[in-house]
CSV table of C-alpha atoms in Angstrom, one decimal:
chain,number,residue,atom,x,y,z
O,363,MET,CA,65.0,128.6,110.8
O,364,GLU,CA,64.9,127.8,107.8
O,365,TYR,CA,64.1,123.5,106.8
O,366,ILE,CA,65.3,121.7,103.9
O,367,GLN,CA,65.1,117.7,103.7
O,368,SER,CA,64.8,117.8,100.1
O,369,ALA,CA,68.5,116.9,98.5
O,370,LYS,CA,67.1,118.9,95.5
O,371,ASN,CA,66.8,121.8,96.8
O,372,GLU,CA,69.2,124.9,94.6
O,373,HIS,CA,71.0,125.1,97.6
O,374,ILE,CA,72.4,121.6,97.9
O,375,LYS,CA,72.8,121.0,95.0
O,376,ASN,CA,74.8,124.4,94.6
O,377,ALA,CA,76.4,123.4,98.4
O,378,LYS,CA,77.2,120.2,97.0
O,379,LYS,CA,79.2,121.4,93.8
O,380,LEU,CA,81.4,123.0,95.8
O,381,ALA,CA,83.2,119.7,96.6
O,382,THR,CA,84.9,119.8,93.5
O,383,LYS,CA,87.7,122.3,92.3
O,384,LYS,CA,85.4,124.1,89.6
O,385,TYR,CA,83.1,125.1,91.2
O,386,GLN,CA,84.9,126.5,94.2
O,387,LYS,CA,86.9,128.3,92.4
O,388,GLU,CA,83.6,129.5,90.4
O,389,GLY,CA,81.8,130.5,94.0
O,390,GLN,CA,85.4,131.4,95.7
O,391,ALA,CA,84.4,128.8,98.6
O,392,TYR,CA,84.1,125.1,99.5
O,393,LEU,CA,82.3,122.3,101.9
O,394,LEU,CA,83.5,121.0,104.8
O,395,GLU,CA,82.0,118.4,106.8
O,396,GLY,CA,82.3,116.8,109.8
O,397,TRP,CA,81.4,118.5,113.3
O,398,HIS,CA,85.8,118.8,114.3
O,399,LEU,CA,86.2,120.6,111.7
O,400,VAL,CA,83.7,122.9,111.5
O,401,GLU,CA,84.2,123.5,114.5
O,402,GLU,CA,88.2,124.3,114.5
O,403,ALA,CA,87.1,126.9,111.5
O,404,LEU,CA,84.9,128.7,113.9
O,405,LEU,CA,87.1,128.7,116.8
O,406,SER,CA,89.5,129.8,114.3
O,407,GLY,CA,87.4,132.9,113.6
O,408,ILE,CA,86.6,132.2,110.3
O,409,THR,CA,82.6,133.1,109.6
O,410,PRO,CA,81.1,131.0,107.0
O,411,LYS,CA,78.8,131.4,104.3
O,412,ARG,CA,76.3,128.8,105.3
O,413,ILE,CA,75.2,126.0,108.0
O,414,TYR,CA,74.0,122.8,106.9
O,415,ALA,CA,73.1,120.7,109.9
O,416,THR,CA,71.2,118.4,110.7
O,417,GLU,CA,68.9,118.3,114.0
O,418,LYS,CA,71.7,116.7,116.9
O,419,TYR,CA,73.6,119.5,116.2
O,420,LEU,CA,71.6,122.8,116.3
O,421,ASN,CA,72.1,122.9,120.2
O,422,GLU,CA,76.0,123.1,120.2
O,423,ARG,CA,77.5,126.3,122.0
O,424,LEU,CA,79.3,127.0,119.0
O,425,LEU,CA,75.9,127.6,116.4
O,426,LYS,CA,73.7,129.3,118.3
O,427,PRO,CA,75.3,132.7,117.1
O,428,LEU,CA,75.3,131.4,113.7
O,429,TYR,CA,71.7,130.7,113.5
O,430,ASP,CA,71.1,133.2,110.5
O,431,ILE,CA,73.1,132.0,108.7
O,432,THR,CA,72.3,128.2,109.8
O,433,THR,CA,70.2,125.4,107.9
O,434,GLU,CA,68.7,122.4,109.0
O,435,ILE,CA,68.2,119.2,107.2
O,436,SER,CA,67.0,116.4,106.9
O,437,GLU,CA,69.5,112.9,107.0
O,438,ASP,CA,69.1,111.9,103.8
O,439,VAL,CA,70.6,115.7,102.5
O,440,ALA,CA,73.1,115.0,104.9
O,441,LYS,CA,73.7,111.9,103.0
O,442,HIS,CA,73.7,113.8,100.2
O,443,LEU,CA,76.4,116.1,100.9
O,444,SER,CA,78.8,113.9,102.5
O,445,GLU,CA,81.4,112.4,101.0
O,446,THR,CA,82.2,109.6,103.3
O,447,PRO,CA,79.8,106.3,103.7
O,448,THR,CA,78.6,107.5,107.3
O,449,PRO,CA,78.2,111.6,107.1
O,450,GLN,CA,77.5,113.2,110.7
O,451,GLY,CA,75.1,115.4,109.6
O,452,ILE,CA,77.1,119.2,109.3
O,453,PHE,CA,78.9,120.7,106.9
O,454,ALA,CA,79.8,124.6,106.2
O,455,VAL,CA,80.8,126.7,103.3
O,456,LEU,CA,83.9,128.8,103.7
O,457,PRO,CA,85.4,131.4,102.3
O,458,ARG,CA,88.5,129.6,99.3
O,459,VAL,CA,90.7,132.0,100.4
O,460,PRO,CA,93.9,131.4,99.4
O,461,GLY,CA,97.3,132.1,101.7
O,462,LYS,CA,100.1,134.0,100.3
O,463,LEU,CA,104.0,134.4,101.2
O,464,SER,CA,104.9,136.7,104.9
O,465,GLU,CA,106.1,139.5,103.5
O,466,PRO,CA,109.5,139.8,104.6
O,467,LEU,CA,109.9,136.3,104.4
O,468,SER,CA,111.0,134.7,107.9
O,469,GLY,CA,109.8,131.2,109.8
O,470,GLN,CA,109.8,128.1,109.3
O,471,SER,CA,108.2,126.2,105.7
O,472,LEU,CA,107.6,122.9,104.4
O,473,LEU,CA,107.6,122.7,100.8
O,474,LEU,CA,105.0,119.5,98.7
O,475,ASP,CA,106.5,119.1,95.6
O,476,GLY,CA,104.1,117.1,93.3
O,477,ILE,CA,102.6,114.9,96.5
O,478,GLN,CA,99.4,113.4,94.7
O,479,ASP,CA,97.7,111.3,97.6
O,480,PRO,CA,95.3,113.3,99.8
O,481,GLY,CA,96.1,111.8,102.4
O,482,ASN,CA,100.0,112.2,102.5
O,483,VAL,CA,99.3,115.9,102.0
O,484,GLY,CA,96.7,116.1,104.8
O,485,THR,CA,99.0,113.9,107.2
O,486,LEU,CA,102.0,116.3,106.2
O,487,VAL,CA,99.9,119.7,107.2
O,488,ARG,CA,99.3,118.1,110.5
O,489,THR,CA,102.7,116.8,110.9
O,490,ALA,CA,103.9,120.9,110.2
O,491,ASP,CA,100.8,121.8,112.7
O,492,ALA,CA,102.7,119.5,115.2
O,493,ALA,CA,106.3,120.7,114.6
O,494,GLY,CA,105.1,124.0,114.8
O,495,VAL,CA,106.4,125.0,110.7
O,496,ALA,CA,103.9,128.2,109.9
O,497,THR,CA,103.9,127.9,105.9
O,498,VAL,CA,102.7,124.6,104.1
O,499,VAL,CA,103.6,125.7,100.2
O,500,PHE,CA,101.6,123.5,97.1
O,501,GLY,CA,103.9,123.4,94.4
O,502,ASN,CA,103.2,121.7,90.7
O,503,GLY,CA,101.1,118.5,90.5
O,504,THR,CA,100.8,118.2,94.2
O,505,ALA,CA,97.0,117.3,95.9
O,506,ASP,CA,94.6,120.5,96.3
O,507,ALA,CA,94.5,122.2,99.0
O,508,PHE,CA,90.5,122.1,99.4
O,509,ASN,CA,90.1,118.9,98.3
O,510,PRO,CA,87.7,117.3,100.1
O,511,LYS,CA,90.0,114.0,101.0
O,512,VAL,CA,93.3,116.0,101.9
O,513,LEU,CA,90.4,119.0,103.7
O,514,ARG,CA,89.4,115.8,106.1
O,515,ALA,CA,93.0,114.6,106.1
O,516,MET,CA,94.0,117.3,107.9
O,517,GLN,CA,92.1,117.4,110.8
O,518,GLY,CA,91.6,121.3,110.9
O,519,SER,CA,95.3,121.4,110.9
O,520,GLN,CA,94.4,124.1,107.7
O,521,PHE,CA,92.9,126.5,110.4
O,522,HIS,CA,96.8,127.0,112.3
O,523,VAL,CA,98.6,126.8,109.4
O,524,ASN,CA,99.3,129.3,106.1
O,525,LEU,CA,98.0,126.9,102.8
O,526,VAL,CA,100.1,128.7,99.9
O,527,THR,CA,100.0,127.3,97.0
O,528,ALA,CA,102.8,128.2,94.0
O,529,PRO,CA,104.9,126.7,91.9
O,530,LEU,CA,108.3,126.1,93.9
O,531,LEU,CA,111.3,126.6,91.3
O,532,ASP,CA,110.1,130.2,92.1
O,533,VAL,CA,109.3,130.1,95.8
O,534,ILE,CA,112.5,128.6,96.7
O,535,PRO,CA,115.3,131.8,94.4
O,536,GLN,CA,112.9,134.2,97.1
O,537,LEU,CA,113.4,132.3,100.5
O,538,GLN,CA,117.2,131.7,99.4
O,539,ALA,CA,117.0,136.1,99.1
O,540,ALA,CA,115.8,136.1,102.6
O,541,GLY,CA,118.6,134.3,104.0
O,542,ILE,CA,116.3,131.4,104.4
O,543,PRO,CA,117.9,128.2,103.9
O,544,VAL,CA,116.0,124.9,101.8
O,545,TYR,CA,116.8,121.8,102.4
O,546,GLY,CA,115.5,118.9,99.9
O,547,THR,CA,115.1,115.6,100.5
O,548,GLU,CA,117.2,112.4,99.1
O,549,LEU,CA,117.3,108.9,99.3
O,550,ASN,CA,120.6,109.4,97.7
O,551,LYS,CA,123.4,107.7,100.5
O,552,ASN,CA,125.5,110.6,99.4
O,553,ALA,CA,123.8,113.3,100.8
O,554,GLN,CA,123.5,115.0,103.6
O,555,GLY,CA,122.4,113.6,107.2
O,556,TYR,CA,119.3,114.8,108.6
O,557,GLN,CA,121.4,115.4,112.0
O,558,ASP,CA,123.9,116.7,110.3
O,559,VAL,CA,122.2,120.1,109.9
O,560,ALA,CA,121.2,122.0,113.1
O,561,PRO,CA,117.7,123.1,114.3
O,562,ALA,CA,117.4,127.0,112.8
O,563,ALA,CA,115.1,129.3,113.0
O,564,GLN,CA,114.4,129.4,109.4
O,565,PHE,CA,114.1,127.2,107.0
O,566,ALA,CA,112.2,125.1,104.7
O,567,LEU,CA,112.3,121.9,104.1
O,568,VAL,CA,111.6,120.3,100.6
O,569,VAL,CA,109.4,116.7,100.6
O,570,GLY,CA,108.8,115.3,96.8
O,571,ASN,CA,106.7,112.7,95.1
O,572,GLU,CA,106.3,109.6,96.5
O,573,GLY,CA,107.0,107.4,93.7
O,574,ASN,CA,109.6,109.9,92.4
O,575,GLY,CA,111.2,111.7,94.9
O,576,MET,CA,111.4,115.7,94.4
O,577,SER,CA,112.3,116.3,91.1
O,578,PRO,CA,115.0,117.2,89.5
O,579,ALA,CA,114.7,121.1,88.9
O,580,VAL,CA,113.9,121.4,92.8
O,581,LEU,CA,117.1,119.1,94.0
O,582,ALA,CA,119.3,121.0,92.1
O,583,GLN,CA,117.8,124.2,93.4
O,584,THR,CA,118.5,123.1,97.1
O,585,ASP,CA,121.4,124.4,99.5
O,586,ALA,CA,121.5,120.9,100.9
O,587,ASN,CA,119.7,117.9,100.1
O,588,LEU,CA,119.2,115.3,103.5
O,589,TYR,CA,119.0,111.7,103.6
O,590,ILE,CA,117.6,110.2,106.2
O,591,PRO,CA,119.4,106.4,107.4
O,592,ILE,CA,117.4,103.5,107.1
O,593,LYS,CA,118.8,100.8,109.6
O,594,GLY,CA,116.5,98.2,108.8
O,595,ARG,CA,115.5,96.0,105.4
O,596,ALA,CA,113.0,98.9,104.4
O,597,GLU,CA,113.7,100.6,101.0
O,598,SER,CA,111.6,103.7,102.0
O,599,LEU,CA,110.1,105.7,104.4
O,600,ASN,CA,106.4,107.4,102.9
O,601,VAL,CA,106.8,110.6,102.5
O,602,ALA,CA,104.4,112.5,106.1
O,603,ILE,CA,107.2,109.6,108.0
O,604,ALA,CA,110.6,110.9,106.4
O,605,ALA,CA,109.0,114.8,106.7
O,606,ALA,CA,108.6,114.0,110.4
O,607,VAL,CA,111.4,113.0,111.0
O,608,VAL,CA,113.9,116.1,109.6
O,609,LEU,CA,110.9,118.3,110.7
O,610,PHE,CA,111.0,117.7,114.3
O,611,HIS,CA,115.1,117.8,114.4
O,612,LEU,CA,115.1,121.1,112.9
O,613,THR,CA,112.5,122.9,115.1
O,614,ALA,CA,115.0,120.6,118.4
């Protein structure tokens, strides 16, 4: 097995670049960090292009069949590759394959309208996964699905859910044409109470930007806009919390 101890190695330089969107798109690959995420990828049947691991991971059962694509790295190289203060010492170069909407359209979807915070985006994907929602659509203005912070926040749920990047103004009419109701979320007491909508096998739920909510153009396209009554004095709910409340109701 090859051993790399210098961060100046050309392979390491190229792997480091895969944390940025530009090089991800050029190489059609991205860098995944951490044992839990790498393990989830392998258990999901994804074959990495390359694995970089420090000595402590080389005896992991899942890695043994992949020694031909595994390179041992030093702790210094792991620190260089890592996007976190405390690197775990294992990285996988995975193919960057964009998801596609199912054909024909069916099932349950979560649509993200301009969600900018990577932590919120990752939590929203985890929430959809936990609720059994099959697809998450990243609309315009939403943090990229392959952003390192988003990848960490998703905690492996990206391997259980279909992640699609597409303009919501294009996706919503397609869903409606397939007979799938599209619900928005709006901090407006004149909107429909979320509990007034019955759980269903098919729906799409849109959640909007942390500060501004859904864009007016997207709000105008939805079949109904839902409201979560605030019983206390808080002005609003975090977008991921709001999505969890409504999703777990609609999927009940």
